[in-house]
mmCIF file of C-alpha atoms and ligand atoms in Angstrom:
data_model
loop_
_atom_site.group_PDB
_atom_site.id
_atom_site.type_symbol
_atom_site.label_atom_id
_atom_site.label_comp_id
_atom_site.label_asym_id
_atom_site.label_seq_id
_atom_site.Cartn_x
_atom_site.Cartn_y
_atom_site.Cartn_z
ATOM 1 C CA MET A 391 0.000 0.000 0.000
ATOM 2 C CA ARG A 392 1.165 3.491 -0.799
ATOM 3 C CA LYS A 393 1.924 5.646 2.262
ATOM 4 C CA VAL A 394 1.616 9.419 2.318
ATOM 5 C CA TYR A 395 3.008 11.436 5.219
ATOM 6 C CA LEU A 396 0.891 14.505 5.934
ATOM 7 C CA ASP A 397 1.805 15.045 9.585
ATOM 8 C CA ASN A 398 4.729 17.433 9.265
ATOM 9 C CA ALA A 399 3.535 19.663 12.111
ATOM 10 C CA ALA A 400 4.159 16.676 14.410
ATOM 11 C CA THR A 401 7.623 16.122 12.992
ATOM 12 C CA THR A 402 9.429 16.420 9.659
ATOM 13 C CA PRO A 403 11.644 13.937 7.821
ATOM 14 C CA VAL A 404 15.350 14.588 8.404
ATOM 15 C CA SER A 405 16.988 15.892 5.240
ATOM 16 C CA ASP A 406 20.006 14.176 3.637
ATOM 17 C CA GLU A 407 22.403 17.068 4.199
ATOM 18 C CA VAL A 408 21.498 17.044 7.914
ATOM 19 C CA ILE A 409 22.119 13.291 8.226
ATOM 20 C CA GLU A 410 25.464 13.651 6.419
ATOM 21 C CA SER A 411 26.598 16.464 8.734
ATOM 22 C CA MET A 412 25.620 14.427 11.807
ATOM 23 C CA VAL A 413 27.337 11.239 10.680
ATOM 24 C CA LYS A 414 30.462 13.212 9.809
ATOM 25 C CA ASN A 415 30.512 14.745 13.260
ATOM 26 C CA LEU A 416 29.925 11.413 15.018
ATOM 27 C CA LYS A 417 32.687 9.735 13.032
ATOM 28 C CA GLN A 418 35.275 12.473 12.985
ATOM 29 C CA THR A 419 34.839 14.849 15.911
ATOM 30 C CA PHE A 420 34.122 12.833 19.012
ATOM 31 C CA GLY A 421 35.968 15.140 21.435
ATOM 32 C CA ASN A 422 34.223 16.762 24.368
ATOM 33 C CA PRO A 423 33.910 20.485 23.574
ATOM 34 C CA SER A 424 34.886 21.292 27.162
ATOM 35 C CA SER A 425 38.248 19.469 26.879
ATOM 36 C CA SER A 426 41.247 21.720 26.397
ATOM 37 C CA HIS A 427 43.261 19.369 24.134
ATOM 38 C CA HIS A 428 42.971 19.552 20.385
ATOM 39 C CA PHE A 429 40.160 16.944 20.144
ATOM 40 C CA GLY A 430 38.102 19.112 22.472
ATOM 41 C CA ARG A 431 39.078 22.338 20.751
ATOM 42 C CA GLU A 432 38.023 20.912 17.384
ATOM 43 C CA ALA A 433 34.621 19.920 18.809
ATOM 44 C CA LYS A 434 34.284 23.333 20.463
ATOM 45 C CA GLY A 435 35.018 24.983 17.098
ATOM 46 C CA GLN A 436 32.187 23.023 15.485
ATOM 47 C CA LEU A 437 29.827 23.805 18.336
ATOM 48 C CA GLU A 438 30.468 27.529 18.006
ATOM 49 C CA GLU A 439 30.193 27.342 14.215
ATOM 50 C CA ALA A 440 26.738 25.766 14.654
ATOM 51 C CA ARG A 441 25.772 28.535 17.061
ATOM 52 C CA ARG A 442 26.966 31.147 14.579
ATOM 53 C CA LYS A 443 24.952 29.573 11.734
ATOM 54 C CA ILE A 444 21.773 29.571 13.815
ATOM 55 C CA ALA A 445 22.317 33.142 14.988
ATOM 56 C CA THR A 446 22.909 34.314 11.393
ATOM 57 C CA ALA A 447 19.743 32.569 10.185
ATOM 58 C CA ILE A 448 17.558 34.555 12.601
ATOM 59 C CA HIS A 449 19.524 37.838 12.770
ATOM 60 C CA ALA A 450 20.771 37.319 16.303
ATOM 61 C CA LYS A 451 24.168 37.227 18.031
ATOM 62 C CA PRO A 452 25.743 33.826 18.758
ATOM 63 C CA SER A 453 25.837 34.674 22.476
ATOM 64 C CA GLN A 454 22.015 34.913 22.407
ATOM 65 C CA ILE A 455 21.572 31.259 21.362
ATOM 66 C CA CYS A 456 21.358 28.630 24.091
ATOM 67 C CA PHE A 457 21.112 24.992 22.986
ATOM 68 C CA THR A 458 18.436 22.897 24.693
ATOM 69 C CA SER A 459 16.979 19.405 24.281
ATOM 70 C CA CYS A 460 13.715 20.492 22.597
ATOM 71 C CA GLY A 461 11.033 23.144 22.223
ATOM 72 C CA THR A 462 9.406 21.975 25.442
ATOM 73 C CA GLU A 463 12.582 22.597 27.420
ATOM 74 C CA SER A 464 13.014 26.026 25.837
ATOM 75 C CA ASN A 465 9.476 27.038 26.859
ATOM 76 C CA ASN A 466 9.919 25.631 30.370
ATOM 77 C CA SER A 467 13.203 27.472 30.815
ATOM 78 C CA VAL A 468 11.593 30.856 30.306
ATOM 79 C CA LEU A 469 8.348 30.337 32.207
ATOM 80 C CA LYS A 470 9.819 28.571 35.229
ATOM 81 C CA ASN A 471 12.398 31.348 35.518
ATOM 82 C CA ALA A 472 9.991 34.252 35.045
ATOM 83 C CA PHE A 473 9.136 34.832 38.698
ATOM 84 C CA GLN A 474 12.625 34.452 40.198
ATOM 85 C CA SER A 475 14.840 35.883 37.464
ATOM 86 C CA LEU A 476 12.584 38.534 35.932
ATOM 87 C CA GLN A 477 10.301 39.281 38.907
ATOM 88 C CA ILE A 478 7.286 38.737 36.662
ATOM 89 C CA GLU A 479 3.958 39.298 38.455
ATOM 90 C CA ARG A 480 1.595 38.636 35.536
ATOM 91 C CA ILE A 481 1.679 36.474 32.400
ATOM 92 C CA LEU A 482 -0.575 37.324 29.457
ATOM 93 C CA VAL A 483 -0.956 34.234 27.342
ATOM 94 C CA SER A 484 -2.980 32.937 24.423
ATOM 95 C CA PRO A 485 -5.524 30.260 25.405
ATOM 96 C CA ILE A 486 -4.419 27.997 22.533
ATOM 97 C CA GLU A 487 -0.733 27.605 23.385
ATOM 98 C CA HIS A 488 1.036 24.248 23.247
ATOM 99 C CA PRO A 489 0.878 22.123 26.441
ATOM 100 C CA SER A 490 4.544 22.937 27.143
ATOM 101 C CA ILE A 491 3.353 26.493 27.841
ATOM 102 C CA HIS A 492 -0.003 25.729 29.484
ATOM 103 C CA ALA A 493 1.186 22.969 31.799
ATOM 104 C CA THR A 494 4.205 25.050 32.857
ATOM 105 C CA ILE A 495 2.098 28.110 33.520
ATOM 106 C CA LYS A 496 -0.089 26.054 35.848
ATOM 107 C CA GLU A 497 3.028 25.218 37.839
ATOM 108 C CA VAL A 498 3.977 28.874 38.332
ATOM 109 C CA ALA A 499 0.410 30.095 38.898
ATOM 110 C CA GLN A 500 0.821 30.252 42.689
ATOM 111 C CA ASP A 501 3.378 33.058 42.263
ATOM 112 C CA ILE A 502 2.181 34.761 39.091
ATOM 113 C CA GLU A 503 -1.225 35.985 37.916
ATOM 114 C CA ILE A 504 -2.212 34.304 34.636
ATOM 115 C CA VAL A 505 -4.458 36.166 32.196
ATOM 116 C CA TYR A 506 -5.762 34.570 28.981
ATOM 117 C CA LEU A 507 -5.898 36.867 25.972
ATOM 118 C CA PRO A 508 -9.012 36.999 23.785
ATOM 119 C CA ILE A 509 -8.648 35.441 20.321
ATOM 120 C CA ASP A 510 -10.532 35.831 17.042
ATOM 121 C CA LYS A 511 -12.545 32.991 15.474
ATOM 122 C CA PHE A 512 -9.435 31.548 13.796
ATOM 123 C CA GLY A 513 -7.249 31.610 16.910
ATOM 124 C CA SER A 514 -5.118 34.761 16.524
ATOM 125 C CA ILE A 515 -4.918 36.992 19.598
ATOM 126 C CA LEU A 516 -6.611 40.390 19.474
ATOM 127 C CA THR A 517 -3.808 42.924 19.725
ATOM 128 C CA ASP A 518 -6.188 45.712 20.847
ATOM 129 C CA SER A 519 -7.135 43.634 23.873
ATOM 130 C CA LEU A 520 -3.461 43.003 24.577
ATOM 131 C CA GLU A 521 -2.826 46.748 24.596
ATOM 132 C CA LYS A 522 -5.810 47.381 26.841
ATOM 133 C CA LEU A 523 -4.659 44.761 29.356
ATOM 134 C CA LEU A 524 -1.109 46.084 29.335
ATOM 135 C CA SER A 525 -2.283 49.637 29.907
ATOM 136 C CA GLU A 526 -4.247 48.600 32.994
ATOM 137 C CA GLY A 527 -2.249 48.398 36.218
ATOM 138 C CA ASN A 528 1.492 48.345 36.536
ATOM 139 C CA LYS A 529 2.313 44.712 37.233
ATOM 140 C CA LYS A 530 5.580 43.488 35.742
ATOM 141 C CA THR A 531 4.337 41.426 32.790
ATOM 142 C CA LEU A 532 5.498 38.665 30.490
ATOM 143 C CA VAL A 533 3.527 38.254 27.256
ATOM 144 C CA SER A 534 3.770 34.656 26.012
ATOM 145 C CA VAL A 535 2.195 34.163 22.595
ATOM 146 C CA MET A 536 3.004 31.442 20.085
ATOM 147 C CA HIS A 537 3.901 32.584 16.563
ATOM 148 C CA ALA A 538 1.744 29.946 14.827
ATOM 149 C CA ASN A 539 -0.614 27.477 16.410
ATOM 150 C CA ASN A 540 0.316 23.827 15.879
ATOM 151 C CA GLU A 541 -3.260 22.523 15.550
ATOM 152 C CA VAL A 542 -4.903 25.025 13.214
ATOM 153 C CA GLY A 543 -1.995 27.135 11.913
ATOM 154 C CA ALA A 544 -3.399 30.475 13.197
ATOM 155 C CA LEU A 545 -0.706 33.137 13.019
ATOM 156 C CA ASN A 546 -0.125 35.851 15.575
ATOM 157 C CA ASP A 547 1.137 39.259 14.516
ATOM 158 C CA ILE A 548 4.332 38.972 16.518
ATOM 159 C CA GLU A 549 5.719 42.278 15.249
ATOM 160 C CA THR A 550 2.745 44.237 16.596
ATOM 161 C CA ILE A 551 2.728 42.180 19.806
ATOM 162 C CA CYS A 552 6.391 43.069 20.401
ATOM 163 C CA LYS A 553 5.797 46.756 19.609
ATOM 164 C CA ILE A 554 2.834 47.072 21.969
ATOM 165 C CA SER A 555 4.552 45.107 24.727
ATOM 166 C CA LYS A 556 7.687 47.257 24.571
ATOM 167 C CA LYS A 557 5.530 50.362 24.931
ATOM 168 C CA TYR A 558 4.464 49.024 28.344
ATOM 169 C CA ASN A 559 7.885 47.568 29.267
ATOM 170 C CA ALA A 560 6.578 44.009 29.161
ATOM 171 C CA PHE A 561 8.808 41.062 28.314
ATOM 172 C CA VAL A 562 7.802 38.968 25.276
ATOM 173 C CA HIS A 563 8.304 35.236 24.838
ATOM 174 C CA SER A 564 7.181 33.432 21.699
ATOM 175 C CA ASP A 565 6.957 29.715 21.059
ATOM 176 C CA MET A 566 8.153 29.700 17.442
ATOM 177 C CA VAL A 567 8.447 25.926 17.205
ATOM 178 C CA GLN A 568 6.104 25.790 14.188
ATOM 179 C CA THR A 569 7.456 28.836 12.332
ATOM 180 C CA MET A 570 11.228 28.559 12.819
ATOM 181 C CA GLY A 571 12.737 27.704 9.426
ATOM 182 C CA HIS A 572 9.363 28.257 7.723
ATOM 183 C CA LEU A 573 8.951 32.023 7.962
ATOM 184 C CA PRO A 574 11.693 34.674 7.772
ATOM 185 C CA LEU A 575 12.573 35.775 11.308
ATOM 186 C CA ASN A 576 14.623 38.723 12.477
ATOM 187 C CA MET A 577 15.207 38.785 16.227
ATOM 188 C CA GLU A 578 17.009 42.095 16.195
ATOM 189 C CA ALA A 579 14.208 43.875 14.344
ATOM 190 C CA LEU A 580 11.520 42.297 16.545
ATOM 191 C CA GLY A 581 13.274 43.243 19.778
ATOM 192 C CA ILE A 582 11.740 40.107 21.287
ATOM 193 C CA ASP A 583 13.094 38.792 24.611
ATOM 194 C CA PHE A 584 12.769 35.001 24.269
ATOM 195 C CA VAL A 585 12.039 32.551 21.446
ATOM 196 C CA ALA A 586 11.702 28.758 21.624
ATOM 197 C CA ALA A 587 12.602 26.514 18.672
ATOM 198 C CA SER A 588 12.910 22.806 17.942
ATOM 199 C CA ALA A 589 15.015 21.177 15.200
ATOM 200 C CA HIS A 590 12.674 18.315 14.287
ATOM 201 C CA LYS A 591 10.068 20.730 12.919
ATOM 202 C CA PHE A 592 12.435 21.986 10.203
ATOM 203 C CA HIS A 593 14.010 18.741 8.926
ATOM 204 C CA GLY A 594 16.541 18.460 11.745
ATOM 205 C CA PRO A 595 16.877 15.688 14.337
ATOM 206 C CA LYS A 596 14.590 15.122 17.326
ATOM 207 C CA GLY A 597 15.688 15.902 20.875
ATOM 208 C CA VAL A 598 17.470 19.176 20.190
ATOM 209 C CA GLY A 599 16.297 22.778 20.138
ATOM 210 C CA PHE A 600 17.364 26.210 21.188
ATOM 211 C CA LEU A 601 16.270 29.216 23.134
ATOM 212 C CA TYR A 602 16.979 32.722 21.871
ATOM 213 C CA ILE A 603 17.583 35.070 24.801
ATOM 214 C CA LYS A 604 17.942 38.772 24.057
ATOM 215 C CA ASN A 605 19.898 39.524 27.248
ATOM 216 C CA PRO A 606 21.767 36.264 27.833
ATOM 217 C CA ASN A 607 22.414 36.868 31.527
ATOM 218 C CA CYS A 608 18.865 37.705 32.537
ATOM 219 C CA LEU A 609 17.798 34.132 33.383
ATOM 220 C CA LYS A 610 19.134 31.857 36.117
ATOM 221 C CA PRO A 611 20.698 28.569 34.864
ATOM 222 C CA PHE A 612 18.043 25.988 33.955
ATOM 223 C CA ILE A 613 20.376 23.031 34.560
ATOM 224 C CA SER A 614 23.302 23.383 36.976
ATOM 225 C CA GLY A 615 26.582 21.527 36.770
ATOM 226 C CA GLY A 616 29.649 21.991 34.600
ATOM 227 C CA SER A 617 28.661 25.452 33.293
ATOM 228 C CA GLN A 618 28.243 24.568 29.600
ATOM 229 C CA GLU A 619 26.225 26.998 27.458
ATOM 230 C CA ARG A 620 27.830 29.928 29.307
ATOM 231 C CA GLY A 621 26.489 28.571 32.562
ATOM 232 C CA MET A 622 22.852 28.570 31.390
ATOM 233 C CA ARG A 623 22.455 24.855 30.766
ATOM 234 C CA SER A 624 25.013 22.433 32.082
ATOM 235 C CA GLY A 625 25.627 19.009 30.570
ATOM 236 C CA THR A 626 27.848 17.856 27.715
ATOM 237 C CA GLU A 627 26.370 19.179 24.511
ATOM 238 C CA ASN A 628 24.460 16.918 22.069
ATOM 239 C CA MET A 629 27.050 17.711 19.407
ATOM 240 C CA ALA A 630 25.822 15.771 16.373
ATOM 241 C CA SER A 631 22.256 16.961 16.853
ATOM 242 C CA ILE A 632 23.274 20.579 17.357
ATOM 243 C CA ILE A 633 25.304 20.457 14.161
ATOM 244 C CA GLY A 634 22.417 18.779 12.327
ATOM 245 C CA MET A 635 20.058 21.474 13.581
ATOM 246 C CA SER A 636 22.358 24.263 12.362
ATOM 247 C CA VAL A 637 22.589 22.708 8.884
ATOM 248 C CA ALA A 638 18.806 22.238 8.799
ATOM 249 C CA LEU A 639 18.122 25.863 9.713
ATOM 250 C CA GLU A 640 20.737 27.222 7.314
ATOM 251 C CA HIS A 641 19.120 25.293 4.433
ATOM 252 C CA ALA A 642 15.581 26.179 5.470
ATOM 253 C CA VAL A 643 16.341 29.884 5.557
ATOM 254 C CA LYS A 644 18.175 29.849 2.220
ATOM 255 C CA ASN A 645 15.132 28.442 0.382
ATOM 256 C CA ILE A 646 12.361 29.906 2.476
ATOM 257 C CA ALA A 647 10.469 31.833 -0.236
ATOM 258 C CA ASP A 648 10.512 28.986 -2.783
ATOM 259 C CA ASP A 649 9.523 26.418 -0.161
ATOM 260 C CA GLU A 650 6.665 28.614 1.048
ATOM 261 C CA ALA A 651 5.285 29.035 -2.486
ATOM 262 C CA TYR A 652 5.621 25.317 -3.191
ATOM 263 C CA VAL A 653 4.049 24.071 0.050
ATOM 264 C CA ASN A 654 1.302 26.692 -0.020
ATOM 265 C CA ASN A 655 0.308 25.440 -3.466
ATOM 266 C CA LEU A 656 0.022 21.863 -2.140
ATOM 267 C CA ARG A 657 -2.179 23.067 0.698
ATOM 268 C CA LYS A 658 -4.372 25.199 -1.551
ATOM 269 C CA SER A 659 -4.834 22.332 -3.966
ATOM 270 C CA MET A 660 -5.890 19.922 -1.208
ATOM 271 C CA ALA A 661 -8.323 22.436 0.306
ATOM 272 C CA GLU A 662 -9.898 23.154 -3.097
ATOM 273 C CA LYS A 663 -10.151 19.536 -4.192
ATOM 274 C CA LEU A 664 -11.731 18.386 -0.927
ATOM 275 C CA GLY A 665 -13.994 21.435 -0.732
ATOM 276 C CA ASN A 666 -15.243 20.775 -4.272
ATOM 277 C CA THR A 667 -15.903 17.082 -3.726
ATOM 278 C CA ILE A 668 -17.152 16.496 -0.206
ATOM 279 C CA LEU A 669 -20.300 18.288 0.799
ATOM 280 C CA ASP A 670 -20.372 19.957 4.186
ATOM 281 C CA ILE A 671 -16.622 20.025 4.686
ATOM 282 C CA GLU A 672 -15.280 22.967 6.667
ATOM 283 C CA ILE A 673 -11.851 24.509 6.246
ATOM 284 C CA ILE A 674 -11.045 25.497 9.837
ATOM 285 C CA THR A 675 -7.642 27.013 9.040
ATOM 286 C CA ASN A 676 -7.864 30.591 7.843
ATOM 287 C CA LEU A 677 -6.119 30.170 4.496
ATOM 288 C CA GLU A 678 -5.584 33.945 4.216
ATOM 289 C CA ASN A 679 -3.656 34.297 7.471
ATOM 290 C CA SER A 680 -2.038 31.124 8.684
ATOM 291 C CA LEU A 681 1.099 29.074 8.579
ATOM 292 C CA TYR A 682 1.183 27.539 5.082
ATOM 293 C CA THR A 683 2.223 24.085 6.328
ATOM 294 C CA VAL A 684 -1.076 23.464 8.165
ATOM 295 C CA LEU A 685 -4.547 22.648 6.872
ATOM 296 C CA THR A 686 -7.149 21.679 9.448
ATOM 297 C CA ILE A 687 -10.439 20.422 8.126
ATOM 298 C CA GLY A 688 -13.744 19.767 9.839
ATOM 299 C CA PHE A 689 -15.341 16.624 8.416
ATOM 300 C CA PRO A 690 -19.092 16.168 7.936
ATOM 301 C CA GLU A 691 -20.852 14.723 10.963
ATOM 302 C CA ILE A 692 -21.541 11.489 9.093
ATOM 303 C CA MET A 693 -17.778 10.807 8.875
ATOM 304 C CA SER A 694 -16.941 12.093 12.338
ATOM 305 C CA ASN A 695 -15.930 9.336 14.662
ATOM 306 C CA ASP A 696 -12.938 8.688 16.906
ATOM 307 C CA MET A 697 -11.592 6.205 14.357
ATOM 308 C CA LEU A 698 -11.281 8.712 11.519
ATOM 309 C CA THR A 699 -7.482 9.114 11.690
ATOM 310 C CA PHE A 700 -7.181 5.338 12.023
ATOM 311 C CA GLN A 701 -9.434 4.817 8.982
ATOM 312 C CA LEU A 702 -7.278 7.259 7.008
ATOM 313 C CA ASP A 703 -4.140 5.514 8.230
ATOM 314 C CA MET A 704 -5.584 2.222 6.959
ATOM 315 C CA LYS A 705 -5.791 3.886 3.550
ATOM 316 C CA GLY A 706 -2.159 5.006 3.809
ATOM 317 C CA ILE A 707 -2.684 8.631 4.870
ATOM 318 C CA ALA A 708 -0.785 9.762 7.973
ATOM 319 C CA CYS A 709 -2.417 12.810 9.570
ATOM 320 C CA SER A 710 -3.563 13.751 13.045
ATOM 321 C CA SER A 711 -6.438 15.046 15.083
ATOM 322 C CA GLY A 712 -6.593 17.243 18.177
ATOM 323 C CA SER A 713 -3.533 17.485 20.369
ATOM 324 C CA ALA A 714 -1.402 15.359 18.084
ATOM 325 C CA CYS A 715 1.978 16.082 19.607
ATOM 326 C CA SER A 716 1.125 15.212 23.195
ATOM 327 C CA SER A 717 2.290 11.594 23.387
ATOM 328 C CA GLY A 718 -0.793 9.741 22.218
ATOM 329 C CA ALA A 719 -3.046 11.242 24.882
ATOM 330 C CA ASN A 720 -6.535 10.931 23.451
ATOM 331 C CA LYS A 721 -7.904 14.122 24.983
ATOM 332 C CA GLY A 722 -10.198 16.574 23.275
ATOM 333 C CA SER A 723 -8.448 19.528 21.749
ATOM 334 C CA HIS A 724 -8.257 22.655 23.958
ATOM 335 C CA VAL A 725 -7.619 24.604 20.748
ATOM 336 C CA LEU A 726 -10.845 23.540 19.009
ATOM 337 C CA GLU A 727 -12.709 24.056 22.262
ATOM 338 C CA ALA A 728 -11.372 27.627 22.492
ATOM 339 C CA LEU A 729 -12.509 28.176 18.892
ATOM 340 C CA ASN A 730 -15.992 26.872 19.857
ATOM 341 C CA TYR A 731 -15.716 24.151 17.264
ATOM 342 C CA PRO A 732 -18.666 21.697 17.612
ATOM 343 C CA LYS A 733 -17.668 18.502 19.409
ATOM 344 C CA GLU A 734 -19.806 16.321 17.108
ATOM 345 C CA ARG A 735 -17.590 17.106 14.129
ATOM 346 C CA LYS A 736 -14.151 15.646 13.767
ATOM 347 C CA ALA A 737 -11.303 17.964 12.833
ATOM 348 C CA ILE A 738 -8.262 16.524 11.113
ATOM 349 C CA ARG A 739 -4.932 18.288 10.656
ATOM 350 C CA PHE A 740 -3.039 17.660 7.438
ATOM 351 C CA SER A 741 0.404 19.242 7.492
ATOM 352 C CA PHE A 742 2.884 19.486 4.659
ATOM 353 C CA SER A 743 6.563 19.909 3.918
ATOM 354 C CA LYS A 744 8.766 20.590 0.930
ATOM 355 C CA PHE A 745 9.222 16.820 0.578
ATOM 356 C CA ASN A 746 5.556 16.234 -0.270
ATOM 357 C CA LYS A 747 4.655 15.901 -3.942
ATOM 358 C CA MET A 748 1.490 16.967 -5.757
ATOM 359 C CA ASP A 749 0.688 13.356 -6.656
ATOM 360 C CA GLU A 750 0.664 12.525 -2.933
ATOM 361 C CA ILE A 751 -1.917 15.239 -2.396
ATOM 362 C CA GLU A 752 -4.002 13.842 -5.267
ATOM 363 C CA TYR A 753 -3.704 10.347 -3.795
ATOM 364 C CA ALA A 754 -4.702 11.576 -0.318
ATOM 365 C CA VAL A 755 -7.742 13.385 -1.727
ATOM 366 C CA GLU A 756 -8.738 10.261 -3.668
ATOM 367 C CA LYS A 757 -8.547 8.135 -0.508
ATOM 368 C CA ILE A 758 -10.461 10.653 1.625
ATOM 369 C CA VAL A 759 -13.216 10.849 -0.990
ATOM 370 C CA GLU A 760 -13.253 7.034 -1.147
ATOM 371 C CA LEU A 761 -13.752 6.903 2.637
ATOM 372 C CA TYR A 762 -16.527 9.500 2.385
ATOM 373 C CA THR A 763 -18.287 7.520 -0.359
ATOM 374 C CA GLU A 764 -18.038 4.301 1.682
ATOM 375 C CA THR A 765 -19.468 6.112 4.720
ATOM 376 C CA VAL A 766 -22.481 7.710 3.010
ATOM 377 C CA LYS A 767 -23.426 4.513 1.148
HETATM 378 N N1 LIG B 2075 5.431 24.165 20.783
HETATM 379 C C1 LIG B 2075 4.731 23.846 19.679
HETATM 380 C C2 LIG B 2075 3.892 24.900 19.033
HETATM 381 C C3 LIG B 2075 4.802 22.571 19.131
HETATM 382 O O1 LIG B 2075 4.096 22.273 18.034
HETATM 383 C C4 LIG B 2075 5.622 21.607 19.775
HETATM 384 C C5 LIG B 2075 5.693 20.216 19.286
HETATM 385 O O2 LIG B 2075 4.831 19.663 18.720
HETATM 386 C C6 LIG B 2075 6.340 21.993 20.926
HETATM 387 C C7 LIG B 2075 6.218 23.272 21.394
HETATM 388 C C8 LIG B 2075 7.230 21.023 21.625
HETATM 389 O O3 LIG B 2075 8.418 20.826 20.906
HETATM 390 P P1 LIG B 2075 9.333 19.539 21.209
HETATM 391 O O4 LIG B 2075 8.668 18.387 20.566
HETATM 392 O O5 LIG B 2075 10.646 19.861 20.595
HETATM 393 O O6 LIG B 2075 9.429 19.430 22.687
#
């Protein structure tokens, strides 16, 4: 049976150039970057070259990049530090953040007031409401808003959010796990304080990410020990993965415009073909203002059952529903709930990458229509 992978928001295939760079590092540069002999110095050189590549890709300084184990760790590092290191008294947050933000916020809620920002019907926060909240009171505030939502692709206007927040001296953190390597990003121009990223969402390896920190010394160390990562995160660095991540981001940024046009065309084609064929289908993702890799579709009630992703999988289509990236937990989606999406209808997320081909989209549409026809019969 043919298999089509349309779950790239969960993770992306690792590209050949990334694998080659990782294997080369594992074979040739096994030294510990903290060792002072030449094996260590060579490894250290590669580590700093990777940091430089990542910083260049997002218009930052190498000293502002701290390597972590994943996007989840990057988000945790900021939020768990907010009270102690930044004396934050209030966090303004979107209600449809990833669990690595929501669960962490719950842990700090005894020290910090948490306020959920209003969103529009597609899931983007209302910047006027943000300004109103910031103008009220004088609590030291951290604004934590994801750049693009992982379940429906809703984009937040991070430039305006940063501008407004700076006006009221608020810190800004953004979970950019879904947009890093997919949209052009300029940290210097944004003036943002913290950004979380994860390599496996842009064709790098799993288990490695980074945190951009505007003022590198403003947070207390997240992991204590041998003072790696300029004392921020101790532990011997995951060298091969860090190098793989830097190669992945360098490539992603180089081809960003072409990849966006290509992937957007795949998404548009799938939305049109399904919309034209299956009655009562609903495109939940706002195609005019969303991350081009994500297409979330509400299926007609007649097809909506808990087995829908399984039925599609049986036809060779890999996609996901609800909170797909939270370790198989079969909970309802807090995102769809916040968007008031009716529970009786099943929403499925198809997500694309530059490695998908148009004939895969055609095949997926054919199989979805086949399933629909079998269901209505
Ligand atoms: N934030 C968002 C928006 C995500 O989509 C994900 C992963 O799915 C994460 C954070 C967590 O990233 P990681 O898997 O690297 O921990």
